[in-house]
Every structure is written in structure tokens, then in C-alpha cells.
Tab-separated table of C-alpha atoms in Angstrom:
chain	number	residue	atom	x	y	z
A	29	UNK	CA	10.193	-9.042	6.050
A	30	UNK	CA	11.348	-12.267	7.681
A	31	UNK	CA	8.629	-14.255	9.701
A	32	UNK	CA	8.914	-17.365	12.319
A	33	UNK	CA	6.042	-19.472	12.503
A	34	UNK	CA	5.848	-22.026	15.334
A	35	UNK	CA	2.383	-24.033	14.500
A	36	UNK	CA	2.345	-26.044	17.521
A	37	UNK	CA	1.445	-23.466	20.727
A	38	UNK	CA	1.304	-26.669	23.408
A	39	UNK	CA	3.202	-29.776	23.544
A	40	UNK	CA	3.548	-32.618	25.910
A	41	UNK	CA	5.979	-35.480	26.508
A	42	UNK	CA	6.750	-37.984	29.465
A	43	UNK	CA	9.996	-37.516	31.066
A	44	UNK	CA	12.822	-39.751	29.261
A	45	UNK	CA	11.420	-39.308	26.039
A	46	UNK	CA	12.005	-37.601	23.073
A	47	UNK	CA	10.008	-34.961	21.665
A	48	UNK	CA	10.802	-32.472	18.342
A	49	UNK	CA	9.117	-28.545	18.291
A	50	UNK	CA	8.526	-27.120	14.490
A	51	UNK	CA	9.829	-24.047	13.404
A	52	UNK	CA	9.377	-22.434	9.669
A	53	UNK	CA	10.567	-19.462	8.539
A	54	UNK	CA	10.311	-17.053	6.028
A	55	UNK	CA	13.135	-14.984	4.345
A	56	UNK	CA	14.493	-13.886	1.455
A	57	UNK	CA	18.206	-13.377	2.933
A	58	UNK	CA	20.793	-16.165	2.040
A	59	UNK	CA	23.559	-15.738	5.034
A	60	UNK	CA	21.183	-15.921	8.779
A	61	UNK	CA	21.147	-17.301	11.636
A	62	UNK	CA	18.510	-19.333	13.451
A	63	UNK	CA	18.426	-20.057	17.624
A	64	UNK	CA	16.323	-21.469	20.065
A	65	UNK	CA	15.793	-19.981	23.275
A	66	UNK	CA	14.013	-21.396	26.143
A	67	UNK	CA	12.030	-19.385	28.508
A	68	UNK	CA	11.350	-20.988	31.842
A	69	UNK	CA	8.584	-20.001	34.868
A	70	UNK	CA	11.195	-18.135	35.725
A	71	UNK	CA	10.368	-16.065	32.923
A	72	UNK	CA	14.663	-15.565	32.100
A	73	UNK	CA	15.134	-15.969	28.391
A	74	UNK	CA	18.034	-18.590	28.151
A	75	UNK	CA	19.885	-19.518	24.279
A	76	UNK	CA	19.604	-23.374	24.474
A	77	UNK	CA	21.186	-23.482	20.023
A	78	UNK	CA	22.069	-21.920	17.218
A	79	UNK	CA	22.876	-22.953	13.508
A	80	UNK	CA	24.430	-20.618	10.643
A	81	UNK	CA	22.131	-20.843	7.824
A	82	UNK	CA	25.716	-21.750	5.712
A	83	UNK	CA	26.494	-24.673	7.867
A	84	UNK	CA	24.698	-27.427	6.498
A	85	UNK	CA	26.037	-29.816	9.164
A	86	UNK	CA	23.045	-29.707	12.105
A	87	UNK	CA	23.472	-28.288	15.579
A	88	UNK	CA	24.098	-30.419	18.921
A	89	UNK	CA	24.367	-29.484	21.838
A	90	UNK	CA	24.228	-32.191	24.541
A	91	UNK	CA	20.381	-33.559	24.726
A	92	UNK	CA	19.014	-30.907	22.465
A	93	UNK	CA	19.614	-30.978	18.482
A	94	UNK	CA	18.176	-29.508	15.520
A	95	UNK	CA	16.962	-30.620	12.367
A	96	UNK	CA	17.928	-27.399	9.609
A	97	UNK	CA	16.325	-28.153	5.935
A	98	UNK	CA	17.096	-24.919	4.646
A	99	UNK	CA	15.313	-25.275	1.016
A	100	UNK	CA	12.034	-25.912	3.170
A	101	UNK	CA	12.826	-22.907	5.628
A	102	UNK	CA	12.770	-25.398	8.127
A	103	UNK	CA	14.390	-25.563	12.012
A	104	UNK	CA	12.872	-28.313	14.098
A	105	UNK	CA	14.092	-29.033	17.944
A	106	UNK	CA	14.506	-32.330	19.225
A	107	UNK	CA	14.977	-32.800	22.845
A	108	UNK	CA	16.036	-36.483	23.762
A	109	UNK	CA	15.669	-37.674	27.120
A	110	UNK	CA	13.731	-35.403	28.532
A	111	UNK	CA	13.682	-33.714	31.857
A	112	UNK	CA	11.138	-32.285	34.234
A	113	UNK	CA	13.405	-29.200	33.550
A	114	UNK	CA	12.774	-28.938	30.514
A	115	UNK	CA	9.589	-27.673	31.163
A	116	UNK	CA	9.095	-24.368	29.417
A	117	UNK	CA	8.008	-22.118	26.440
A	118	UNK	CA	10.284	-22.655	23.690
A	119	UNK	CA	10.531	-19.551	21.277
A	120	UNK	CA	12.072	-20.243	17.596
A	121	UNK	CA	14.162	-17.314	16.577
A	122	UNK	CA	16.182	-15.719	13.164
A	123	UNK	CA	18.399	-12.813	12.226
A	124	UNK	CA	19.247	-12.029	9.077
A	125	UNK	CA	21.106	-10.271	6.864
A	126	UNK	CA	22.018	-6.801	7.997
A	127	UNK	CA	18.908	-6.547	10.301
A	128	UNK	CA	20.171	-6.882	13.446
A	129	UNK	CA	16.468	-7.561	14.737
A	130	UNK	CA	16.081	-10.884	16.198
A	131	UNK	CA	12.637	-12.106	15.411
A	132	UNK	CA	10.504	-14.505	17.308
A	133	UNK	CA	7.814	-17.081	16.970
A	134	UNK	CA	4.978	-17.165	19.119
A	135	UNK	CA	6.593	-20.372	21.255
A	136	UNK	CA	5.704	-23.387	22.090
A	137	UNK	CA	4.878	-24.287	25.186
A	138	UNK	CA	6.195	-27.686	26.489
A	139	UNK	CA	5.023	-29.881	29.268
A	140	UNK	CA	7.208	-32.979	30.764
A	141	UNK	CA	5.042	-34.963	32.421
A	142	UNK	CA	6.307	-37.654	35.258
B	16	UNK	CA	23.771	-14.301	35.932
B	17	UNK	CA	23.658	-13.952	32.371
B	18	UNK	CA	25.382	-10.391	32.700
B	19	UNK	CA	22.728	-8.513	31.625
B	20	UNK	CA	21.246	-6.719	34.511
B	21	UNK	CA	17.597	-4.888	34.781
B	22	UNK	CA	16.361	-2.856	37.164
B	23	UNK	CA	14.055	-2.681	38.698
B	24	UNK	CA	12.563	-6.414	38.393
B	25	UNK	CA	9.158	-5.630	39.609
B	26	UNK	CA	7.021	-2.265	38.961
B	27	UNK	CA	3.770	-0.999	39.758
B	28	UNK	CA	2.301	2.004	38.782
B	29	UNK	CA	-0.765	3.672	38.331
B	30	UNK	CA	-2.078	4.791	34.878
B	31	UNK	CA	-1.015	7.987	32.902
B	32	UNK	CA	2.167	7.463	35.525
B	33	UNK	CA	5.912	7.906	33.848
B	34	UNK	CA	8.508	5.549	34.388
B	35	UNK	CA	12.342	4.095	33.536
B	36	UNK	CA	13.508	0.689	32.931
B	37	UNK	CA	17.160	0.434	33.076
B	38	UNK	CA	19.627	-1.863	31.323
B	39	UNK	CA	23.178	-2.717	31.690
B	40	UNK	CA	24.486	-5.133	28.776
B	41	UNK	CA	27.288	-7.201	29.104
B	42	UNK	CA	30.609	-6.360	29.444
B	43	UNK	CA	32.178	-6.014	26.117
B	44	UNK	CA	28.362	-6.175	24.346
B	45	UNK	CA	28.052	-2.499	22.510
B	46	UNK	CA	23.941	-3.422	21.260
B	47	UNK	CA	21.584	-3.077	23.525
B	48	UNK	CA	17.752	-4.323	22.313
B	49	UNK	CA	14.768	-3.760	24.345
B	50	UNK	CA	11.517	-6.056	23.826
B	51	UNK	CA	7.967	-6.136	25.287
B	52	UNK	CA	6.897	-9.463	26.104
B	53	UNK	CA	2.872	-9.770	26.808
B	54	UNK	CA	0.336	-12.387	26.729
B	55	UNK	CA	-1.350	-11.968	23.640
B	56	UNK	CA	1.523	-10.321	21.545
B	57	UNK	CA	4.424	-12.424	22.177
B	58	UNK	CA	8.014	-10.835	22.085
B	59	UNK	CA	7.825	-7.877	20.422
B	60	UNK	CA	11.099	-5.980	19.351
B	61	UNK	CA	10.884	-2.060	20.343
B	62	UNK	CA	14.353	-0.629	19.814
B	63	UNK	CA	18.072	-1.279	19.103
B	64	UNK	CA	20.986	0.863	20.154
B	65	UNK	CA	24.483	0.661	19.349
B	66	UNK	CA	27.564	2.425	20.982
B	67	UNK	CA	25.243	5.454	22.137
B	68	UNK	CA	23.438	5.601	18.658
B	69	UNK	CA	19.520	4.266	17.405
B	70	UNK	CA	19.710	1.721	14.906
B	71	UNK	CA	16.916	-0.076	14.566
B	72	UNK	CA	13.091	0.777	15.685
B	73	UNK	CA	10.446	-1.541	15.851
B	74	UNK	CA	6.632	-1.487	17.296
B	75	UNK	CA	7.502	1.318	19.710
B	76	UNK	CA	4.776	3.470	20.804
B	77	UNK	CA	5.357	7.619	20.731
B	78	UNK	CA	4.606	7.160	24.354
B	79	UNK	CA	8.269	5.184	24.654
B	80	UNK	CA	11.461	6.446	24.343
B	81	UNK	CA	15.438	5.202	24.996
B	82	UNK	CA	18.720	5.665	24.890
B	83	UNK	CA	21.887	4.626	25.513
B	84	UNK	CA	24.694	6.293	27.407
B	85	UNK	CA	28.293	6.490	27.149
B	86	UNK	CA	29.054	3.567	29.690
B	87	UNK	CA	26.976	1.863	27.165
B	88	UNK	CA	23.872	1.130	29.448
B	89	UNK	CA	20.621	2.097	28.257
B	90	UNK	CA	17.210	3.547	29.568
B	91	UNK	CA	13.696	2.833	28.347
B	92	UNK	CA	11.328	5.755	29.244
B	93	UNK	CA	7.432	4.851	29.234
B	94	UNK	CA	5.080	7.837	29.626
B	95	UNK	CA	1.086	8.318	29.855
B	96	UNK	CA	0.998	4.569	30.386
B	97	UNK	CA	-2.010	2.640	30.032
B	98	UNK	CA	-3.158	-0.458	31.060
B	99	UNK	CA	-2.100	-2.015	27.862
B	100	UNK	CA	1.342	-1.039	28.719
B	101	UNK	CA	0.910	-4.044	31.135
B	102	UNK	CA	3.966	-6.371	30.272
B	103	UNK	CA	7.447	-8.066	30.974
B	104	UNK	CA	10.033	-5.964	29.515
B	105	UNK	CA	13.432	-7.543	28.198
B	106	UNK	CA	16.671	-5.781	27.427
B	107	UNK	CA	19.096	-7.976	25.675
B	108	UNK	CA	22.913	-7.503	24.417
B	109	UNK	CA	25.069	-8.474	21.710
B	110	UNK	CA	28.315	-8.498	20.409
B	111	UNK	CA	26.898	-9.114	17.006
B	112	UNK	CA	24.374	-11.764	15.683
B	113	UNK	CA	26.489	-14.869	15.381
B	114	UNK	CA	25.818	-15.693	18.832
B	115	UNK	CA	22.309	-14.360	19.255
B	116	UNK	CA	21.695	-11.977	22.366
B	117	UNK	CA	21.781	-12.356	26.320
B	118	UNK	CA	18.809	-11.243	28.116
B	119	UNK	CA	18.299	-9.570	30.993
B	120	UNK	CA	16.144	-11.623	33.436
B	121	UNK	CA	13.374	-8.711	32.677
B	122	UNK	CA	11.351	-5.937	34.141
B	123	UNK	CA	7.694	-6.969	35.264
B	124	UNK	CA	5.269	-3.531	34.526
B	125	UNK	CA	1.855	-3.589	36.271
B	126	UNK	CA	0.169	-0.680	35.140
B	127	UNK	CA	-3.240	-0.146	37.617
């Protein structure tokens, strides 16, 4: 069975700085795929990346990146710059395999301060 | 819009009460998943249809039951409900799994 593990449930950061969320995973499947998706007070769940697990080369997409060490089951977020709206939960997620099932982590709730 | 639509967004009902959460996926998206977000159980997958037919079934209570029709959007049916049942409810489409799934913006269930 394939787990996420996010170990850090609260985070804060001042706006303009950068800040990086942990993710670990568990699976035995070689081809997957791993996301972020941000959930706002608005409670929508929005995809902010994704990496293939074959893709060594990491994701980037504008201010957010990731850091994917796939030997240590790792998939850290790093947000640069940051912005009051980028104040939400931040959920760590995988599929893999032929499970279709995406499977969370318990998020990570992230603060911006001013 | 992320093309996923739920009704209805907000729901009260009293306990033991019956009701259905409807989904309709994106155009061109032939999964529909359905997951039950709460407080101290964090997203939990229930159920994954695709083109009309079960696929995949997670922590989904006898009490709960779905399906998905031949226009391709799909029903979750909660029954005896309890105030456990308490939750947001998500319904999210795919095409397949390279680009993850689109949720709906979710249905909030107050069961009183």
C-alpha cells in the first residue's frame, strides 16, 4: 500500500520569503506520479505541480518548485517569494502504478505572515 | 471554474436523514472519484467510477452508495446518516493520472 507522510502539520513564513514543505512517501511501484495541491479558505482543491517519478529533471512552475530524490522517497515544495495568497493547507499527493487512487498526506498548513 | 461542478454546495440535514451529492466531471474526463474530507481524517478516498462502471472502492461506509450515469455524471447516495457523516465532500475527474484530477469546489454536509 502506498503512504504520504507530511511531518510538518503548521508552517509559517513572512511574505517575500522562501519557505520548502516535506513530503515522503512510501511505495513499492517504479513508474508514479507525485502532485501538490493547494487547498485554500476557500476550501477548492487547486493542482499547484506535478513530477513523473521517471523524470529525474525537477518540476517548476513559476514561484513554486520541487525538490524529487526518488531513492529517499522524497518530494519537498519550495515556494519562493511568497505571497499573502499563498496562504493555505498544502496536501502532498501520489498515484501509482495501476491504482488509479490518488492518495493524500495529512497537509500542511501554511501561514504568510505580513 | 475548474469544470467540475457539485451540487448542492451547502447541506443540512437531520440525522438518520437520506441524501444525494451530485457530480458532473469535466468535459472529456470519463473517472469520476468521490472523497470525504473531515477534520480529523483528512481526505479520504471513497469510490472511483469509470465510463458508468466501479473501479476502485475505498473507506466507504455500507451506508454510501454511487454511481455513474451514461452522460458520465455521477451520484453519491448517503443514508441513515450520523453525525459522523459530518464532512466536505469532493468529487474529482480525470482523464487519467498523468495530470492528477480536477476537483469539484465540494459539497459541505452538516448532519444535526
Amino acid at each position: 500500500a502506498q503512504t504520504v507522510t507530511q511531518s510538518q502539520p503548521e508552517m509559517s513564513v513572512q511574505e517575500a520569503e522562501t519557505v520548502t514543505l516535506s513530503c515522503t512517501y512510501d511505495t513499492s511501484e517504479n513508474n508514479y506520479y507525485l502532485f501538490w495541491y493547494k487547498q485554500p479558505p476557500s476550501r477548492q482543491m487547486i493542482l499547484v505541480i506535478r513530477q513523473e517519478a521517471y523524470k529525474q529533471q525537477n518540476a517548476t512552475e513559476n514561484r513554486f518548485s520541487v525538490n524529487f530524490q526518488k531513492a529517499a522517497k522524497s518530494f519537498s515544495l519550495k515556494i519562493s517569494d511568497s505571497q499573502l495568497g499563498d496562504t493555505a493547507m498544502y496536501f502532498c499527493a501520489f498515484i501509482g502504478g495501476s491504482n488509479y487512487k490518488l492518495t493524500f498526506g495529512k497537509g500542511t498548513l501554511l501561514t504568510v505572515n505580513p | 471554474d475548474s469544470g467540475v461542478t457539485q451540487t448542492p454546495k451547502h447541506l443540512i440535514t437531520a440525522t438518520g436523514q437520506r441524501v444525494t451529492l451530485r457530480c458532473s466531471p469535466r468535459s472529456g474526463d470519463l473517472s469520476v472519484y468521490w472523497y470525504q474530507q473531515s477534520l480529523d481524517q483528512g481526505l479520504q478516498f471513497l469510490i472511483q467510477y469509470y465510463n458508468g462502471e466501479e473501479r476502485a472502492k475505498g473507506n466507504i461506509l455500507e451506508r454510501f452508495s454511487a454511481q455513474q450515469f451514461p452522460d458520465l455524471h455521477s451520484e453519491l447516495n448517503l443514508s441513515s446518516l450520523e453525525l459522523g457523516d459530518s464532512a466536505l465532500y469532493f468529487c474529482a475527474s480525470s482523464v487519467g493520472t498523468v495530470n492528477g484530477y480536477t476537483f469539484g469546489s465540494g459539497t459541505r454536509l452538516t448532519v444535526v
